[in-house]
PDB file of C-alpha atoms and ligand atoms in Angstrom:
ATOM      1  CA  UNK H  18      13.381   6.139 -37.614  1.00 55.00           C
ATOM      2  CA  UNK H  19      15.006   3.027 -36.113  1.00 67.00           C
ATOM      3  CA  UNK H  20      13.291   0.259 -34.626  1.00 76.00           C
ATOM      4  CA  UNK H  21      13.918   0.142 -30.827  1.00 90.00           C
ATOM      5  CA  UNK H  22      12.798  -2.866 -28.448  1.00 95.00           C
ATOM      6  CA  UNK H  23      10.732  -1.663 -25.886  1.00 96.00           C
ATOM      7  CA  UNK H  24       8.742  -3.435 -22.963  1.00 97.00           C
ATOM      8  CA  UNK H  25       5.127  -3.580 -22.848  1.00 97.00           C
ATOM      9  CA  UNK H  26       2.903  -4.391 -20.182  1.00 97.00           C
ATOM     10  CA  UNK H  27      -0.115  -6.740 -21.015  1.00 97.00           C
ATOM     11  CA  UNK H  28      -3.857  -5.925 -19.306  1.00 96.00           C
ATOM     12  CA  UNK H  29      -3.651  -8.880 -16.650  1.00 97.00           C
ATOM     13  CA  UNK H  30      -0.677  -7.310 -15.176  1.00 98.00           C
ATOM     14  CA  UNK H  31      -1.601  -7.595 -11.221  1.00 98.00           C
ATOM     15  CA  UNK H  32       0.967  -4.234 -10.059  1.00 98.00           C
ATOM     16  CA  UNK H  33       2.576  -6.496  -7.434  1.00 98.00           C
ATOM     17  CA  UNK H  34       6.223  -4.824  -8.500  1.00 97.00           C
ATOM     18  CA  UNK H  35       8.514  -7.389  -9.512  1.00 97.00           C
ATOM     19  CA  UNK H  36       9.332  -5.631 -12.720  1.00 98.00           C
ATOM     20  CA  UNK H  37      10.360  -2.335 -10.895  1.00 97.00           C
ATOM     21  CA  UNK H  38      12.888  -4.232  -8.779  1.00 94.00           C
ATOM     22  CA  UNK H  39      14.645  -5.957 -11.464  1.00 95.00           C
ATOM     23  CA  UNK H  40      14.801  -3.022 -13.794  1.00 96.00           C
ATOM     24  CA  UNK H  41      18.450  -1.852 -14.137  1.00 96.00           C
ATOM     25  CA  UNK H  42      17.566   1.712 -14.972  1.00 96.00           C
ATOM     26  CA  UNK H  43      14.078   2.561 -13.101  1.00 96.00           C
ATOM     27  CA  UNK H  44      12.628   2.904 -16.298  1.00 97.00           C
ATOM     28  CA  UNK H  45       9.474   0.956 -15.196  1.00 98.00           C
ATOM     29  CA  UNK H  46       7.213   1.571 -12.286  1.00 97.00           C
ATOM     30  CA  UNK H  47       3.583   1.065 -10.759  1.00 98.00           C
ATOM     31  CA  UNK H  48       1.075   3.263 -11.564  1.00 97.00           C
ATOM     32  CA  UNK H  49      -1.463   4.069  -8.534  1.00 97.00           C
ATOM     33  CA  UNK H  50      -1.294   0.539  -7.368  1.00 97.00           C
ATOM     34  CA  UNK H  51      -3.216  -0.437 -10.854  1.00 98.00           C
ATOM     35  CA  UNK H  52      -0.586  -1.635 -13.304  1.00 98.00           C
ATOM     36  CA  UNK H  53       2.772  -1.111 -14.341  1.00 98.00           C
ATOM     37  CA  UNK H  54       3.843   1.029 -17.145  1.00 97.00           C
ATOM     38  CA  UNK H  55       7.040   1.632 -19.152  1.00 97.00           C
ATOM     39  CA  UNK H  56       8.588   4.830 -19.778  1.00 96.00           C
ATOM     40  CA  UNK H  57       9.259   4.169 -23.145  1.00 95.00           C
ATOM     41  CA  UNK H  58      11.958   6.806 -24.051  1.00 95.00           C
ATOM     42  CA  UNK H  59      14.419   5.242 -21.176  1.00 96.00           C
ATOM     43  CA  UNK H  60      13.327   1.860 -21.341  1.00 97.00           C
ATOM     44  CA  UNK H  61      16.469  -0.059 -23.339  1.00 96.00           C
ATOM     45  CA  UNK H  62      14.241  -2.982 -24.159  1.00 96.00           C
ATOM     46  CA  UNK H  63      17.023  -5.153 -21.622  1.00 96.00           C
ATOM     47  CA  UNK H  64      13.925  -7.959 -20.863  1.00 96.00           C
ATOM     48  CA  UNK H  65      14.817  -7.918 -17.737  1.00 97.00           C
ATOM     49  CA  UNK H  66      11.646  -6.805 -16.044  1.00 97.00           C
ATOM     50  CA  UNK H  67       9.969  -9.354 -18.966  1.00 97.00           C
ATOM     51  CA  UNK H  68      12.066 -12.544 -17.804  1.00 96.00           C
ATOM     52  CA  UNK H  69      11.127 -11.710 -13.745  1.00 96.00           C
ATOM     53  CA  UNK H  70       7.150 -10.765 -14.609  1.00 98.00           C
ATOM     54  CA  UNK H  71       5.261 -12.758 -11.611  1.00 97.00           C
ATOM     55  CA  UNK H  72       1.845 -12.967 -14.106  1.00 97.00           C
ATOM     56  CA  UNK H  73       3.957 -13.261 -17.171  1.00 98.00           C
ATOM     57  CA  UNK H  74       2.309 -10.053 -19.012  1.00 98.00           C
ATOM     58  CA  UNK H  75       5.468  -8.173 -20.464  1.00 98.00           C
ATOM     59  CA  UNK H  76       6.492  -8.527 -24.040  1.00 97.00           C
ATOM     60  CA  UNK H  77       9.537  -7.146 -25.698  1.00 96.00           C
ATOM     61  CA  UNK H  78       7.871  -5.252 -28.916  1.00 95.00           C
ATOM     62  CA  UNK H  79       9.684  -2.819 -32.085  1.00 93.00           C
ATOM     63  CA  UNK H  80       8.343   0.120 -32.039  1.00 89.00           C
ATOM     64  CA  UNK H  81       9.033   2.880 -34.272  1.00 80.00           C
ATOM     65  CA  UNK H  82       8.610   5.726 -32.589  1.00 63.00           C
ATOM     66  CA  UNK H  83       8.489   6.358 -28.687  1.00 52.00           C
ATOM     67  CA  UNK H  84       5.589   7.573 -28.162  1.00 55.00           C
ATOM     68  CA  UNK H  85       3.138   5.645 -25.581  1.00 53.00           C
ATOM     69  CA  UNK H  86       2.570   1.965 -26.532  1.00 54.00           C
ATOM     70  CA  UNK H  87      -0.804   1.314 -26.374  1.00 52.00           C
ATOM     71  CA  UNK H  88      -1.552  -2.589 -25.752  1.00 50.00           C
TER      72      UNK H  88
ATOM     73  CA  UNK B  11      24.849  -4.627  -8.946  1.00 55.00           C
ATOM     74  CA  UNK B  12      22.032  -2.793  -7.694  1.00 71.00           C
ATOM     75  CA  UNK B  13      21.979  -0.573  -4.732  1.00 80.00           C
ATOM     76  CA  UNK B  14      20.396  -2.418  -1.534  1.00 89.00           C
ATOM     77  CA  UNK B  15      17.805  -0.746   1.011  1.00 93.00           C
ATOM     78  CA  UNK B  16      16.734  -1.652   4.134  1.00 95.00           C
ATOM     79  CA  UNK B  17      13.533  -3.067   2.859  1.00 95.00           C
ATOM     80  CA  UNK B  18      15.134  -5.617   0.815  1.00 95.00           C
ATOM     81  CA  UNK B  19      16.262  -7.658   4.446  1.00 96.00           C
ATOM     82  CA  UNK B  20      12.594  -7.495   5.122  1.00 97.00           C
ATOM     83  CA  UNK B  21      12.424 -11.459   4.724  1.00 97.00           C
ATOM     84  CA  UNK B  22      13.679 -11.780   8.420  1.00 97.00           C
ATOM     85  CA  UNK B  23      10.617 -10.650   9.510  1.00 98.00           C
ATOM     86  CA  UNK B  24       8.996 -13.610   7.516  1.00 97.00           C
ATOM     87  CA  UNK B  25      11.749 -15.936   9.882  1.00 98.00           C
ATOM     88  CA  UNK B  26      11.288 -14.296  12.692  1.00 98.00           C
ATOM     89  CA  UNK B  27       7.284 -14.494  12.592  1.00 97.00           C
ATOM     90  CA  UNK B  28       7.311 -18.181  11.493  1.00 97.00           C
ATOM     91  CA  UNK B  29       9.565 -18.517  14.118  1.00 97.00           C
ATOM     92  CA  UNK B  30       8.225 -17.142  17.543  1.00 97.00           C
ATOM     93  CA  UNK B  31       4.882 -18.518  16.297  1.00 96.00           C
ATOM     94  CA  UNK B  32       6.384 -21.916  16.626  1.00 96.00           C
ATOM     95  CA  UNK B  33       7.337 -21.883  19.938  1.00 96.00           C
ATOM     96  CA  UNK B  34       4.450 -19.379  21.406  1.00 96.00           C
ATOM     97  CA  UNK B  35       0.964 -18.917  19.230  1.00 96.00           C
ATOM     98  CA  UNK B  36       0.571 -16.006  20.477  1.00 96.00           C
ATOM     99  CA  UNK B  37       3.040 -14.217  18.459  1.00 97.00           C
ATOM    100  CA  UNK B  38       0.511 -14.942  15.506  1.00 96.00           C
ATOM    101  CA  UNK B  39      -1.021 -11.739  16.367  1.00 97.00           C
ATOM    102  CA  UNK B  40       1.887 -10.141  15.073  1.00 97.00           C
ATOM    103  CA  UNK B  41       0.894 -10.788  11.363  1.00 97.00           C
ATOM    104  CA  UNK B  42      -2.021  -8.018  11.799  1.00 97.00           C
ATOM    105  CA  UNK B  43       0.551  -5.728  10.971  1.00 97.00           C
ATOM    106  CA  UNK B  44       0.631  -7.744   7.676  1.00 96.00           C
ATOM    107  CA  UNK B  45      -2.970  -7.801   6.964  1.00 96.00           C
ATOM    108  CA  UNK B  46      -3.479  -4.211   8.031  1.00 97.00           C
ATOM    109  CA  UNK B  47      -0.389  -2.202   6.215  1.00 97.00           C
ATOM    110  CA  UNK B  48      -1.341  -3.129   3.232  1.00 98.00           C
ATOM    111  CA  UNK B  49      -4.605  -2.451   3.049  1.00 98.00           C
ATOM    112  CA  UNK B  50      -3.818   0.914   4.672  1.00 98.00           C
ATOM    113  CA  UNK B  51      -1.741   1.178   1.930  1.00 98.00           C
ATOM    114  CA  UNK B  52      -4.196   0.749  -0.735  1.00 98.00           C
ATOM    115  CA  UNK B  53      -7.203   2.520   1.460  1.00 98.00           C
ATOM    116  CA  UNK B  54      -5.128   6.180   2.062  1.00 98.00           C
ATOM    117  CA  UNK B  55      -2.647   5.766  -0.498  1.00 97.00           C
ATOM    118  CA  UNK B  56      -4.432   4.143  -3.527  1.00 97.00           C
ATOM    119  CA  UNK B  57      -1.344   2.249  -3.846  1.00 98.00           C
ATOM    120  CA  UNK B  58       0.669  -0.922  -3.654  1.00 98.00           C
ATOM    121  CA  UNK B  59       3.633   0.162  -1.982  1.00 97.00           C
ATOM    122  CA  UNK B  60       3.510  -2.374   0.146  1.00 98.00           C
ATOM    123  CA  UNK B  61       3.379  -5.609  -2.246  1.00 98.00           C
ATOM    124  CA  UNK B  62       5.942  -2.523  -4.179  1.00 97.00           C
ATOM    125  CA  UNK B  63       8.179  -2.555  -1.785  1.00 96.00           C
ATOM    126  CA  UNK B  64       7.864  -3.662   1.815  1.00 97.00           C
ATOM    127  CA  UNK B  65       6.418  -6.658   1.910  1.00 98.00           C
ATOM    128  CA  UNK B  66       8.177  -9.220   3.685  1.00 97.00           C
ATOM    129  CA  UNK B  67       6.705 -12.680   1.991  1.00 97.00           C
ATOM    130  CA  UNK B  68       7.857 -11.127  -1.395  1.00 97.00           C
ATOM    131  CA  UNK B  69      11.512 -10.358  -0.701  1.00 97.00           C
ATOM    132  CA  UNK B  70      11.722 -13.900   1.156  1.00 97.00           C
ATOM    133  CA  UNK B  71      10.662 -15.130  -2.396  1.00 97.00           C
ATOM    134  CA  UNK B  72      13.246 -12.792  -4.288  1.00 96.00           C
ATOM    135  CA  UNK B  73      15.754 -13.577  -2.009  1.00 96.00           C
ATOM    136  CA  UNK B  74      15.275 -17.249  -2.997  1.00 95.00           C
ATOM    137  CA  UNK B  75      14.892 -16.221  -6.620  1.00 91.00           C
ATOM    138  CA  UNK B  76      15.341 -19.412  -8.869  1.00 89.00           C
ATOM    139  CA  UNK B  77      17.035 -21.751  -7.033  1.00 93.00           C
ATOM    140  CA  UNK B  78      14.852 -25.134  -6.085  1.00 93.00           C
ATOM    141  CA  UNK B  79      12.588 -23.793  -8.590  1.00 95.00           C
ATOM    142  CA  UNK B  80      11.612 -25.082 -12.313  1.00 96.00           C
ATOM    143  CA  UNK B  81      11.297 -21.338 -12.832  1.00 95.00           C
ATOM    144  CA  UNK B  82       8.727 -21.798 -15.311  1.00 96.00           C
ATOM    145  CA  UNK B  83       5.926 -19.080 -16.932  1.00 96.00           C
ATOM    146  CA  UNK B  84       2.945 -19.333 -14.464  1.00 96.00           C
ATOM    147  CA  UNK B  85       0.303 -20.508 -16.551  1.00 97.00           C
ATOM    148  CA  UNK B  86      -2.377 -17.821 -17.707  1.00 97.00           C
ATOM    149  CA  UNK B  87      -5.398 -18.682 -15.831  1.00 97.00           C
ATOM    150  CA  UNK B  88      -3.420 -17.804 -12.629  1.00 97.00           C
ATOM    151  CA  UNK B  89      -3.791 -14.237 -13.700  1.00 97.00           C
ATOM    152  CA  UNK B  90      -7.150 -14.324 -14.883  1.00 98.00           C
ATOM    153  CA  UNK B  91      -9.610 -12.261 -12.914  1.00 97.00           C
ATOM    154  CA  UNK B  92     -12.044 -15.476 -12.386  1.00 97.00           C
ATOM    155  CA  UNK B  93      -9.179 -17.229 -10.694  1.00 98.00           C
ATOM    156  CA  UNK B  94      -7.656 -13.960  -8.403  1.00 98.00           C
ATOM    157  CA  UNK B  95     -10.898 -12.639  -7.335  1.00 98.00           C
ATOM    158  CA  UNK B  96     -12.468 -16.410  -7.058  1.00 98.00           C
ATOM    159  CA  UNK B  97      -9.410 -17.402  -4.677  1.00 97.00           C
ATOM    160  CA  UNK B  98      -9.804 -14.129  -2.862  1.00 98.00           C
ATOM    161  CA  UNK B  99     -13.597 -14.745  -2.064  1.00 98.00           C
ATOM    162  CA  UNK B 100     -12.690 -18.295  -0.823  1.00 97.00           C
ATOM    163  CA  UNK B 101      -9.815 -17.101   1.172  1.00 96.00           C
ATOM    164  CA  UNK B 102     -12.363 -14.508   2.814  1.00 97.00           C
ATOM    165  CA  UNK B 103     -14.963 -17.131   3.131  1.00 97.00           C
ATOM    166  CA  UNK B 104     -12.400 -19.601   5.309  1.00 96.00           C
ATOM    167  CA  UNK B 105     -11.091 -16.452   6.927  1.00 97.00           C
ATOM    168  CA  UNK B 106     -14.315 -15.763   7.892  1.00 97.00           C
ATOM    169  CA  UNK B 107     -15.225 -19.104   9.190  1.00 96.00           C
ATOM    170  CA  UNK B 108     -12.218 -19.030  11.336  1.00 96.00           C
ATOM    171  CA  UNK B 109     -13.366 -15.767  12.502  1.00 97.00           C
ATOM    172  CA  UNK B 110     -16.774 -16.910  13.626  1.00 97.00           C
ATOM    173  CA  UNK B 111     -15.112 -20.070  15.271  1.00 96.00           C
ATOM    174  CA  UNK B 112     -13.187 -17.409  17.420  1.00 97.00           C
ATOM    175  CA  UNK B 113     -16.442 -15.531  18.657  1.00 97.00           C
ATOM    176  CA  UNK B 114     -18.119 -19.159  19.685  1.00 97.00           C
ATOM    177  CA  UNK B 115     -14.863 -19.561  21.862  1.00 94.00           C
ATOM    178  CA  UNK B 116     -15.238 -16.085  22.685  1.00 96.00           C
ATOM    179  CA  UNK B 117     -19.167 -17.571  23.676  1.00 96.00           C
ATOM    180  CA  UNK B 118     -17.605 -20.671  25.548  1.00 93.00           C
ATOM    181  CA  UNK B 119     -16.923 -23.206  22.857  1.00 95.00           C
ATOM    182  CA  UNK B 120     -13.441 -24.970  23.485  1.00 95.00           C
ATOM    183  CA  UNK B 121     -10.787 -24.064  22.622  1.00 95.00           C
ATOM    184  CA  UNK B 122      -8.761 -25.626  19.905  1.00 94.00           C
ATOM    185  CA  UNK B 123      -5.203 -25.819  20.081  1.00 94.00           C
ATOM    186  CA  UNK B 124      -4.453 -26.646  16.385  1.00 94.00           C
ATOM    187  CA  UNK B 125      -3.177 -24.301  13.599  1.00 95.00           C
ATOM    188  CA  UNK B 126      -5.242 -25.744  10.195  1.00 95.00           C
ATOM    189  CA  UNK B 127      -2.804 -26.143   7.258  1.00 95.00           C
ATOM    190  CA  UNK B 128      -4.274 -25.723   3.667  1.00 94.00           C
ATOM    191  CA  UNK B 129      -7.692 -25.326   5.205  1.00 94.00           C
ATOM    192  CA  UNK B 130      -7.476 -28.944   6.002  1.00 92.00           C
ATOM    193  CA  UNK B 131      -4.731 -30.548   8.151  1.00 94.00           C
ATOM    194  CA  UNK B 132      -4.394 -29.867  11.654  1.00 93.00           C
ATOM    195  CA  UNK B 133      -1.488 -29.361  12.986  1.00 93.00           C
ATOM    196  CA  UNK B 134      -1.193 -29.848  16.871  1.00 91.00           C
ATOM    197  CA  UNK B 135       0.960 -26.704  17.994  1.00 92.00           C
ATOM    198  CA  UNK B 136       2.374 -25.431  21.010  1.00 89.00           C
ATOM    199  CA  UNK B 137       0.295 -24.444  23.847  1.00 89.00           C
ATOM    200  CA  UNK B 138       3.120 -22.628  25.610  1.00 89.00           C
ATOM    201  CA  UNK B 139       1.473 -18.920  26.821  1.00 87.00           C
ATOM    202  CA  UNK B 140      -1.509 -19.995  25.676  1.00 91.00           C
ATOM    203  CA  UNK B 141      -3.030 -19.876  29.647  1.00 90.00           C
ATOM    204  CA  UNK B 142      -2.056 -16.662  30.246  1.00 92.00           C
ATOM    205  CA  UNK B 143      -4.547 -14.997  27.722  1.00 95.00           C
ATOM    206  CA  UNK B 144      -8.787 -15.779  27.603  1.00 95.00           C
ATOM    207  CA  UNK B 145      -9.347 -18.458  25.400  1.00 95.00           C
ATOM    208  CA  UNK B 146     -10.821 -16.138  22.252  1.00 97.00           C
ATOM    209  CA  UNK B 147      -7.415 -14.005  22.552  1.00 97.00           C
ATOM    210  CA  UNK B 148      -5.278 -17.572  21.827  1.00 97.00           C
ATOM    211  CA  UNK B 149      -8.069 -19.062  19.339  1.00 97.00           C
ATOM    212  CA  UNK B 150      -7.511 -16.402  17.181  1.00 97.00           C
ATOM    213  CA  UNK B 151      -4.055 -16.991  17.128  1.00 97.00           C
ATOM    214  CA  UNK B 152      -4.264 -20.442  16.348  1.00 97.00           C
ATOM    215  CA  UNK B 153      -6.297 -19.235  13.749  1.00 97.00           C
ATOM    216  CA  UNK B 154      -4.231 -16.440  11.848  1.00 97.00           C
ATOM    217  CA  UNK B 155      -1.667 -18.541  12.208  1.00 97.00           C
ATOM    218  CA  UNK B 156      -2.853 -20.750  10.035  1.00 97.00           C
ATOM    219  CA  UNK B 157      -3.962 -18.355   7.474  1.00 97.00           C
ATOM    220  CA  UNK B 158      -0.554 -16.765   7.606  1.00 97.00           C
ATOM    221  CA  UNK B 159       1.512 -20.538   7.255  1.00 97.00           C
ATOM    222  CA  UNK B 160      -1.320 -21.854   4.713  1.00 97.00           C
ATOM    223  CA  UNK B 161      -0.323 -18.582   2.208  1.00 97.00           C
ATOM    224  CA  UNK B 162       3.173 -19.252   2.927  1.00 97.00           C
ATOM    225  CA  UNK B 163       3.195 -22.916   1.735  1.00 97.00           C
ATOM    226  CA  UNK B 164       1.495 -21.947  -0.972  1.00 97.00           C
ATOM    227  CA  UNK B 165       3.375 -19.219  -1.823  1.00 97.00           C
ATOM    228  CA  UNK B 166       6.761 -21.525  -1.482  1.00 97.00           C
ATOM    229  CA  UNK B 167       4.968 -24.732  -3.450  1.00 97.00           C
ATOM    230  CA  UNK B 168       4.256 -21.715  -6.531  1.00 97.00           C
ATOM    231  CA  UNK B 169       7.535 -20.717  -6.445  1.00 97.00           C
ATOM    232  CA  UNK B 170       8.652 -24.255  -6.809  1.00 97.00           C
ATOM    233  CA  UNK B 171       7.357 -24.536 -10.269  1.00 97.00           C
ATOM    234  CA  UNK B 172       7.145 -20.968 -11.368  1.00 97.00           C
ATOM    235  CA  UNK B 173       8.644 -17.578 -11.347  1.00 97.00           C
ATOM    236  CA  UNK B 174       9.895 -16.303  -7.372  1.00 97.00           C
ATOM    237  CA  UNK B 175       6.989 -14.165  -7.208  1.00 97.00           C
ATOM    238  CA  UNK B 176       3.923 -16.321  -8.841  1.00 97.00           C
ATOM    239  CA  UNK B 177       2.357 -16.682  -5.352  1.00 98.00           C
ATOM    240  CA  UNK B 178       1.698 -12.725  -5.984  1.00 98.00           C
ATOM    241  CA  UNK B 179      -0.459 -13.015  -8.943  1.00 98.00           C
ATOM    242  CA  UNK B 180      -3.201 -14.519  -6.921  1.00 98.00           C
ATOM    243  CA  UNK B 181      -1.803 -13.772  -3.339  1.00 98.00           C
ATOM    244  CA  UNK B 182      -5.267 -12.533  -1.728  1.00 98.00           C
ATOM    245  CA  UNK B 183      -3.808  -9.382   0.216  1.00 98.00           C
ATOM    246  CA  UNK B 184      -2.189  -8.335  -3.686  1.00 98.00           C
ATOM    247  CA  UNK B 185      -5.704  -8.544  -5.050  1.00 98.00           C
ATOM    248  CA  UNK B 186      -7.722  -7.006  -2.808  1.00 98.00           C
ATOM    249  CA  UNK B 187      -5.256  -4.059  -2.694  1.00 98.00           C
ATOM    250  CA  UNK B 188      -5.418  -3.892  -6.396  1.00 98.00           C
ATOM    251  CA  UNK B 189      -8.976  -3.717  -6.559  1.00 98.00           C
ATOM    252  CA  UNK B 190      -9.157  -1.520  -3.909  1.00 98.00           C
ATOM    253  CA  UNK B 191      -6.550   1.048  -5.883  1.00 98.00           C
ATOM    254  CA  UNK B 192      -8.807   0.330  -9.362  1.00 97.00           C
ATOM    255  CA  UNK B 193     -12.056   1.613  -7.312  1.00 97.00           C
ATOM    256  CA  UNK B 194      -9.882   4.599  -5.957  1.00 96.00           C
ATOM    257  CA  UNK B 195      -8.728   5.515  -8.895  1.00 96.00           C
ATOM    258  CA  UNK B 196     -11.230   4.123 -11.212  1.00 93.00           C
ATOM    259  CA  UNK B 197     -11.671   8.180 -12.954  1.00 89.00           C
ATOM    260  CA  UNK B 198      -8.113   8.236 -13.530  1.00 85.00           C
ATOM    261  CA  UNK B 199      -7.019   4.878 -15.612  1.00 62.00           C
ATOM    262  CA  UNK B 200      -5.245   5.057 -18.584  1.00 58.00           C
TER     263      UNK B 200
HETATM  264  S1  SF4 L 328      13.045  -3.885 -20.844  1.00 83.79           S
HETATM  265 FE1  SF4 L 328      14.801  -3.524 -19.462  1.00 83.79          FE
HETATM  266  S2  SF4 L 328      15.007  -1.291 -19.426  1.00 83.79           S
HETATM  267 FE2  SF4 L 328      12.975  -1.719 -20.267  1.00 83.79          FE
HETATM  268  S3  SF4 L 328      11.613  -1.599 -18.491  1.00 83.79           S
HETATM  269 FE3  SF4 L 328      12.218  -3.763 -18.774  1.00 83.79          FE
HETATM  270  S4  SF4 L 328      13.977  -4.043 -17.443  1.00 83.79           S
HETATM  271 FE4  SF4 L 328      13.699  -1.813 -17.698  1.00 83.79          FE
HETATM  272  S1  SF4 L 329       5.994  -7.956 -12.635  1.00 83.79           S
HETATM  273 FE1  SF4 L 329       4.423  -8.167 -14.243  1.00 83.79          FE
HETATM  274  S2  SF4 L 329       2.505  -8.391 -13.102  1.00 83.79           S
HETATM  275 FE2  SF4 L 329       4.017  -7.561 -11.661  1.00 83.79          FE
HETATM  276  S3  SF4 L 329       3.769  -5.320 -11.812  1.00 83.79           S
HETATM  277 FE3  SF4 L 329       5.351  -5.885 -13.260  1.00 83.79          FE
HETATM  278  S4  SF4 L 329       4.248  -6.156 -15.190  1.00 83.79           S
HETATM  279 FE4  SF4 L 329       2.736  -6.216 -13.592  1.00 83.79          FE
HETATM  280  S1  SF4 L 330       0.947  -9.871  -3.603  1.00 83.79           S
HETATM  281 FE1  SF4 L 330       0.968 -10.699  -1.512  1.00 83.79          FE
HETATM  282  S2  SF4 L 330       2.943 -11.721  -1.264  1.00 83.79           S
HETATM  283 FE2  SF4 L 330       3.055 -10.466  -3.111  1.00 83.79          FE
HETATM  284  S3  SF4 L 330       3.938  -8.561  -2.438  1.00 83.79           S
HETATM  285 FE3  SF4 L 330       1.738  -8.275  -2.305  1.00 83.79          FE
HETATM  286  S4  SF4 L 330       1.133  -8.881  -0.238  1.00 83.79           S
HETATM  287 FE4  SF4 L 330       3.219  -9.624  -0.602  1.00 83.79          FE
END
């Protein structure tokens, strides 16, 4: 299968929402005020939310498949 | 461009606070709504839809975005939990103080007519409405006030070097509603 960039959101990620705002498609959001996460099949792999990330956390990765990325 | 809601002109309420503070402390009390939403957010919600969306500090910092700013990666002890929850317990801790200082006013200490910058400078402020109140009612105003203008120069002076919304990674009020959500939710983490 193709290699697709994705966004991933690192552990120290502090759910304060920046990401969300400056996501052109919605395709990431804040999970029970704990952390963000990406939905992986929508997310385009844009950087957008990764450039804007107040802590810094999100990294563009390949992934192979779109299943879940575990970080 | 991406579709604007009401909540994203929420950074008047930032000017306007600021504002009516100057010219009459007593508008400080205001900025309870600030301190409780959130946390009411967090509390019955178990979530942050308040740093998420409707928080007033953070779309003054969007709104500002990059400009005047170096823009840079905010450095990674910033996000560290030492560093949030260590900055959280001191901002209690002076919070607190101010607190007390308001009860021994309450008791018939004077009053002080100074809003404390960067729990350090004093600032001598307006005193207009100020004898219309008890004393304890306008301390505490002095008070938030300062708690409120301290976060925001901080907030703006992190901005300065760093991403528009650095101040969040260790804003105290983002923290504690964090935490608060992780304990809520603490069965249900991925
Ligand atoms: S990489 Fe782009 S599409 Fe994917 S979550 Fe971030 S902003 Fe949205
Ligand atoms: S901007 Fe970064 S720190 Fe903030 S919620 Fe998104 S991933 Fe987490
Ligand atoms: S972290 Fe603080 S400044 Fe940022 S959105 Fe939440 S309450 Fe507002």
């Amino acid at each position: 299968m193709a290699q697709k960039n994705k966004a991933s959101v690192g552990k120290q990620c502090v759910a304060c929402g920046a990401c969300i705002r400056k996501c052109p498609i919605g395709a990431i959001t804040v999970y029970k005020g704990m952390y963000a996460v990406v939905d992986v099949p929508k997310c385009r792999g844009c950087g957008a939310c990764a450039k804007h990330c107040s802590a810094n956390v999100i990294s563009i990765i390949e992934v192979n498949n779109e299943e879940k990325i575990l970080v | 461009m991406k579709k604007k809601y009401w909540y994203d002109y929420l950074w008047i309420v930032t000017i306007l606070y600021f504002t009516l503070g100057f010219f009459n402390i007593l508008f400080a009390w205001l900025g309870m709504i600030m301190f409780i939403l959130p946390l009411l957010f967090a509390i019955i919600g178990g979530n942050k839809l308040y740093c998420n969306k409707y928080c007033d500090r953070s779309r003054l910092f969007e709104l500002l975005g990059g400009r005047f700013s170096l823009n840079m990666a905010p450095p990674p002890f910033l996000r560290s939990t030492w560093f949030r929850y260590g900055f959280l317990a001191f901002f209690l801790t002076m919070f607190g103080l101010m607190v007390a200082y308001t009860y021994q006013v309450f008791t018939g200490a004077p009053l002080r007519e100074t809003v404390t910058l960067l729990w350090t400078f004093k600032l001598g402020w307006s005193t207009a409405g100020v004898s219309s109140v008890t004393p304890w009612v306008a301390q505490y105003a002095y008070g938030f006030y300062g708690v409120m203008l301290t976060s925001l120069v901080l907030g703006l002076a992190t901005r300065v070097l760093y991403r528009p919304r650095s101040w969040c990674v260790y804003c105290p009020m983002g923290t504690m509603t964090q935490g608060i959500c992780k304990i809520k939710h603490r069965n249900d983490a991925k």
